[in-house]
Amino acid sequence: MYQKKVSVIITTFNGSKYIKKQIDSIFAQSILPGEIIVCDDHSSDETVTLLNSYANNDILKIHVNDKKLGVVGNFKKAAKIAKQGNWLVFADQDDIWIPQKLQKLVDAMQAIDDNITPALVYSDLTIIDKDDNVIYESFWDKQKIRPEKINLATLLYGNIVTGCTMIINYPMAEEFFLMDTIDYLHDEWLSLIAYSFGKAKFLNEKLVLYREHEYNVTLSENYKPLGIIDNIKTEIDYLSGKRKFLARQFELANAFLVKYHDKLNAAQIHIIENFIKQEDDNYLLKRFKRRITYS
Amino acid sequence: MDPGNKKPLAGCIILYNPTDSAIKNIESYLDFLNVLYVIDNTECVDEKLVKEIKLLDSKIVYVHQGENKGVASAINTGAALALSSNYQWLLTMDQDSNFLGSDFFDSWHTNINDTVGLIAASYTDKYDRWQKDYSELYNEIHFAVTSGNIINLKLWEAIGGFEEKLFIDEVDHDYCLKLRKYGFKILISKKKLMKHMVGELYDRLENGSAKSKTFILHSPLRYYYISRNVLYLCKKYFFTDFDFVICRFYYLIKTLVKILLKYPDKVVYLSFFFEGIKDFALSKYNKHGH
């Protein structure tokens, strides 16, 4: 028996193509969520009509925004609508969950949630294309991510937690409510909390079939497939100083430090300050530092 | 409702000294469930068989009760598990039943609402006199047997679940009576959708009778539960459902006559039958001998 109920939060925007598969895969879970909150960000396609075909289902609750809030703002709205105290599980609009996903996330969260410390559990995923064919079996293998090596210092160089694999407890949800910027994604923000004054746990299992296609709303630059020529172009831009390496990461680290200075301990502040200090370092030096931090 | 949007369904199967046929039976409906709770009442489990069952699919959750706690307690365990995982509907099965195709799972969720407490898959083509038309594929009925039913868990919780002290027989009748007492409906498929083995078929050919009549033969201990629990229900529902009381009392007399006339080992069967009556008089319930 679980001490908490689970709310799945989904944000949709013109997602009519795959939303049914996503919702059906949630209804096929081995444990069901207490509620599924869908916030539609003012879609102009059939998303809402499709969602309404589930209308006499007690679990699914649909909200349509009057004006566009953006991905993070919309997720925040959904999180606030969810029943207070529930664990929150994030879902995208075009993925497929494997049937044991909720069960595994809930079991893991059960083990670490103390009702005080913000906690986050996440997992690996499989990348599929528009016809459900597997492109990459493991996102982590493909990105050479070793989650057991992740800590605050490594996380500052780039987020590895994918929103659609996350479950968070209520104290973490409260931190999410307080996230006052929409310049950053909720997953990168919450993972910094988890790996600093919160708790983080990963499951080395692929619990989501993540769909990569032309309509993706958030597609991280990191795994947008780039050609060799594009790669060389980027390298030249970095070397010539035309593009700043890790620019966004420095902004994120800064914003995070400002917001949570009081909650972080001396060592954590030191790690973040050290990271920010290298902002004006040479590109090659930064790359080198990133490399040694990871290994 | 869009027929493509099926309602999520959990299932539970109660095992007691199961044989290999349990696996075949499970396979006839496993595909239609989100999760199957296998509640094992067996004292000394057959490890090999249990392993085979667990390996059928990752959606199987095996629960060993440790001792035989009876059918009612086992279903309640399954229902509590399903409810805590937010399911609203639970398929209850015994180890001797299987489904004939997918008709039941394609149709049970159409035309139902919160006043429906139980939807049963019929294991016979014959309608009894209790039935009345409900929808194209389903009739309303007064009683259903414990296997092959989808129960509404919200109502299960509201009416206090299955009566655990009855242990085995009449658990289904008690549940249906309770549902109807509060005004909830019981539905049964018009078509025969499942196969159910009740007890052992006993062939009376060797007596040399002209007609080869087969009838159901339970183990003698079951007659203890039958007599005790039927009398308990007759007492409990004497004022709320007198029709039922008359029917079941008649059934009890019929059973007694049948034992006297047809059964082998009459003395054993009769002693259990009368022990049941004795324990009813003493208000002794739960498991036999406890």
Coordinates of C-alpha atoms in Angstrom, one line a residue, chain B residues 20-261:
Chain B
D20 CA -1.1 -26.8 -14.3
S21 CA -4.5 -25.9 -15.8
A22 CA -4.5 -22.7 -13.7
I23 CA -1.8 -21.4 -16.1
K24 CA -3.9 -22.1 -19.2
N25 CA -6.8 -20.4 -17.5
I26 CA -4.8 -17.3 -16.6
E27 CA -3.6 -17.0 -20.2
S28 CA -7.2 -16.8 -21.4
Y29 CA -7.6 -13.3 -19.8
L30 CA -4.2 -12.0 -18.9
D31 CA -3.9 -9.9 -22.0
F32 CA -7.0 -7.8 -21.1
L33 CA -5.7 -6.8 -17.7
N34 CA -3.4 -4.0 -16.5
V35 CA -2.3 -6.1 -13.6
L36 CA -3.2 -9.5 -12.2
Y37 CA -2.9 -10.2 -8.4
V38 CA -2.4 -13.9 -7.8
I39 CA -3.6 -14.5 -4.3
D40 CA -2.3 -17.9 -3.1
N41 CA -4.2 -19.5 -0.2
T42 CA -2.1 -22.7 -0.5
E43 CA -0.3 -23.7 2.7
C44 CA 2.5 -25.7 1.0
V45 CA 3.1 -24.0 -2.3
D46 CA 4.2 -25.8 -5.4
E47 CA 7.3 -23.6 -6.0
K48 CA 7.7 -24.8 -9.6
L49 CA 4.2 -23.9 -10.6
V50 CA 4.4 -20.5 -8.8
K51 CA 7.5 -19.7 -10.6
E52 CA 5.9 -20.5 -13.9
I53 CA 3.0 -18.3 -13.1
K54 CA 5.3 -15.4 -12.1
L55 CA 7.1 -15.8 -15.4
L56 CA 4.0 -15.5 -17.5
D57 CA 4.1 -11.7 -17.5
S58 CA 5.6 -8.8 -15.6
K59 CA 2.1 -7.6 -14.8
I60 CA 1.6 -10.5 -12.4
V61 CA 1.8 -9.7 -8.7
Y62 CA 2.1 -12.8 -6.5
V63 CA 0.8 -12.7 -2.9
H64 CA 1.2 -15.7 -0.7
Q65 CA -1.3 -15.5 2.2
G66 CA 0.7 -18.0 4.3
E67 CA -2.3 -20.1 5.2
N68 CA -5.7 -20.8 3.8
K69 CA -7.6 -17.7 4.8
G70 CA -10.6 -18.5 2.6
V71 CA -12.0 -17.1 -0.6
A72 CA -13.6 -13.9 0.9
S73 CA -10.4 -12.8 2.6
A74 CA -8.4 -13.5 -0.6
I75 CA -10.7 -11.4 -2.8
N76 CA -10.6 -8.7 -0.2
T77 CA -6.8 -8.7 -0.3
G78 CA -6.9 -8.4 -4.1
A79 CA -9.5 -5.7 -4.0
A80 CA -7.5 -3.7 -1.4
L81 CA -4.4 -3.9 -3.6
A82 CA -6.3 -2.8 -6.7
L83 CA -7.9 0.0 -4.9
S84 CA -4.6 1.3 -3.5
S85 CA -3.4 1.3 -7.1
N86 CA -6.4 3.5 -8.0
Y87 CA -8.3 0.9 -10.0
Q88 CA -12.1 1.2 -10.0
W89 CA -12.8 -2.2 -11.5
L90 CA -11.5 -5.7 -10.5
L91 CA -12.0 -9.0 -12.3
T92 CA -12.3 -11.8 -9.7
M93 CA -11.4 -15.3 -10.9
D94 CA -11.0 -18.8 -9.4
Q95 CA -8.4 -21.2 -10.7
D96 CA -10.9 -23.4 -12.6
S97 CA -12.4 -20.8 -15.0
N98 CA -11.4 -19.5 -18.3
F99 CA -12.7 -17.2 -20.9
L100 CA -13.9 -18.0 -24.4
G101 CA -12.5 -15.2 -26.4
S102 CA -12.4 -11.5 -25.8
D103 CA -16.2 -10.7 -25.9
F104 CA -16.5 -10.0 -22.2
F105 CA -13.6 -7.6 -22.1
D106 CA -14.8 -5.8 -25.2
S107 CA -18.3 -5.2 -23.8
W108 CA -18.4 -5.0 -20.0
H109 CA -17.7 -1.3 -19.8
T110 CA -20.5 -0.2 -22.2
N111 CA -23.7 1.1 -20.7
I112 CA -22.5 1.0 -17.1
N113 CA -22.6 3.6 -14.5
D114 CA -21.9 4.0 -10.8
T115 CA -25.0 2.0 -9.7
V116 CA -23.6 -1.2 -11.3
G117 CA -21.9 -3.2 -8.6
L118 CA -20.9 -6.3 -10.5
I119 CA -20.8 -7.5 -14.1
A120 CA -20.7 -11.2 -14.6
A121 CA -19.6 -13.3 -17.5
S122 CA -22.2 -16.1 -17.9
Y123 CA -21.0 -19.7 -18.1
T124 CA -24.3 -21.0 -19.4
D125 CA -26.6 -20.2 -22.2
K126 CA -29.7 -20.7 -20.1
Y127 CA -31.5 -17.7 -18.6
D128 CA -33.0 -18.2 -15.2
R129 CA -36.2 -16.6 -14.1
W130 CA -34.5 -13.8 -12.2
Q131 CA -33.1 -12.2 -15.2
K132 CA -34.5 -9.1 -16.9
D133 CA -33.3 -7.1 -19.9
Y134 CA -30.6 -4.4 -19.2
S135 CA -28.9 -3.7 -22.5
E136 CA -28.2 -5.3 -25.8
L137 CA -25.7 -7.8 -24.4
Y138 CA -26.4 -7.8 -20.7
N139 CA -29.3 -8.8 -18.3
E140 CA -29.9 -7.7 -14.8
I141 CA -29.7 -10.6 -12.4
H142 CA -30.0 -11.3 -8.7
F143 CA -26.9 -13.4 -8.1
A144 CA -23.6 -14.2 -9.7
V145 CA -21.0 -16.8 -8.7
T146 CA -17.6 -15.6 -7.5
S147 CA -15.6 -16.4 -10.6
G148 CA -15.7 -14.3 -13.8
N149 CA -17.0 -11.1 -12.3
I150 CA -15.9 -7.6 -12.6
I151 CA -16.6 -5.8 -9.4
N152 CA -16.9 -2.1 -8.8
L153 CA -14.3 -1.3 -6.1
K154 CA -15.9 2.0 -5.0
L155 CA -19.0 0.0 -4.0
W156 CA -16.9 -2.9 -2.7
E157 CA -15.4 -0.4 -0.2
A158 CA -18.8 1.2 0.5
I159 CA -20.6 -2.0 1.4
G160 CA -17.7 -3.4 3.5
G161 CA -16.2 -5.9 1.1
F162 CA -16.8 -9.7 1.1
E163 CA -17.8 -11.4 4.4
E164 CA -14.6 -13.1 5.6
K165 CA -16.2 -15.2 8.3
L166 CA -18.1 -17.2 5.7
F167 CA -14.7 -18.5 4.4
I168 CA -15.9 -20.1 1.2
D169 CA -19.4 -21.0 0.3
E170 CA -22.2 -18.4 -0.1
V171 CA -19.6 -15.6 -0.1
D172 CA -20.9 -14.7 -3.6
H173 CA -24.5 -14.7 -2.6
D174 CA -23.8 -12.6 0.5
Y175 CA -22.0 -10.0 -1.6
C176 CA -24.8 -9.8 -4.2
L177 CA -27.5 -9.6 -1.5
K178 CA -25.6 -6.8 0.1
L179 CA -25.2 -4.9 -3.2
R180 CA -28.9 -5.3 -4.0
K181 CA -29.9 -4.3 -0.4
Y182 CA -28.3 -0.9 -1.1
G183 CA -29.9 -0.6 -4.5
F184 CA -27.0 -1.5 -6.7
K185 CA -27.3 -3.6 -9.9
I186 CA -25.8 -6.9 -10.9
L187 CA -25.4 -7.6 -14.6
I188 CA -24.7 -10.8 -16.4
S189 CA -23.8 -11.4 -20.1
K190 CA -26.6 -12.8 -22.2
K191 CA -24.1 -15.0 -24.1
K192 CA -22.0 -17.8 -22.6
L193 CA -18.6 -16.2 -22.3
M194 CA -16.7 -18.5 -20.0
K195 CA -16.1 -22.0 -18.8
H196 CA -16.2 -22.8 -15.2
M197 CA -15.5 -26.2 -13.5
V198 CA -17.5 -26.5 -10.3
G199 CA -16.3 -29.3 -8.1
E200 CA -15.8 -32.7 -9.8
L201 CA -18.2 -34.2 -12.3
Y202 CA -19.4 -37.4 -10.8
D203 CA -20.7 -40.0 -13.2
R204 CA -23.4 -42.2 -11.7
L205 CA -23.2 -44.8 -14.4
E206 CA -21.9 -47.6 -12.2
N207 CA -25.2 -47.7 -10.3
G208 CA -26.7 -49.1 -13.4
S209 CA -29.3 -46.4 -13.8
A210 CA -30.8 -46.0 -17.2
K211 CA -29.9 -42.4 -17.6
S212 CA -26.3 -41.5 -17.3
K213 CA -26.7 -38.4 -15.1
T214 CA -23.6 -36.5 -14.1
F215 CA -23.7 -34.1 -11.2
I216 CA -21.3 -31.9 -9.3
L217 CA -19.4 -33.4 -6.4
H218 CA -17.6 -31.2 -4.0
S219 CA -15.2 -32.4 -1.3
P220 CA -17.1 -33.4 1.9
L221 CA -15.7 -30.4 3.8
R222 CA -17.5 -28.1 1.5
Y223 CA -20.8 -29.4 2.8
Y224 CA -19.9 -28.1 6.2
Y225 CA -19.6 -24.6 4.8
I226 CA -22.7 -25.0 2.6
S227 CA -25.0 -25.9 5.4
R228 CA -23.6 -23.5 7.9
N229 CA -23.4 -20.5 5.6
V230 CA -26.7 -21.1 3.9
L231 CA -28.4 -21.0 7.3
Y232 CA -26.4 -17.9 8.2
L233 CA -27.6 -16.1 5.1
C234 CA -31.2 -17.3 5.7
K235 CA -31.1 -15.7 9.1
K236 CA -29.3 -12.5 8.0
Y237 CA -31.6 -11.8 5.1
F238 CA -34.8 -13.2 6.6
F239 CA -36.6 -9.9 6.6
T240 CA -34.9 -8.2 3.7
D241 CA -35.1 -10.9 1.0
F242 CA -37.5 -13.6 2.0
D243 CA -37.7 -15.0 -1.6
F244 CA -34.0 -15.7 -1.4
V245 CA -34.4 -17.4 2.0
I246 CA -37.1 -19.7 0.7
C247 CA -35.0 -20.6 -2.3
R248 CA -31.8 -21.3 -0.4
F249 CA -33.6 -23.3 2.3
Y250 CA -35.2 -25.4 -0.4
Y251 CA -31.7 -25.9 -1.9
L252 CA -30.4 -27.0 1.5
I253 CA -33.1 -29.7 1.8
K254 CA -32.5 -30.7 -1.8
T255 CA -28.8 -31.1 -1.0
L256 CA -29.5 -33.2 2.0
V257 CA -31.9 -35.5 0.0
K258 CA -29.3 -35.8 -2.7
I259 CA -26.6 -36.9 -0.3
L260 CA -28.9 -39.5 1.2
L261 CA -30.0 -40.9 -2.2

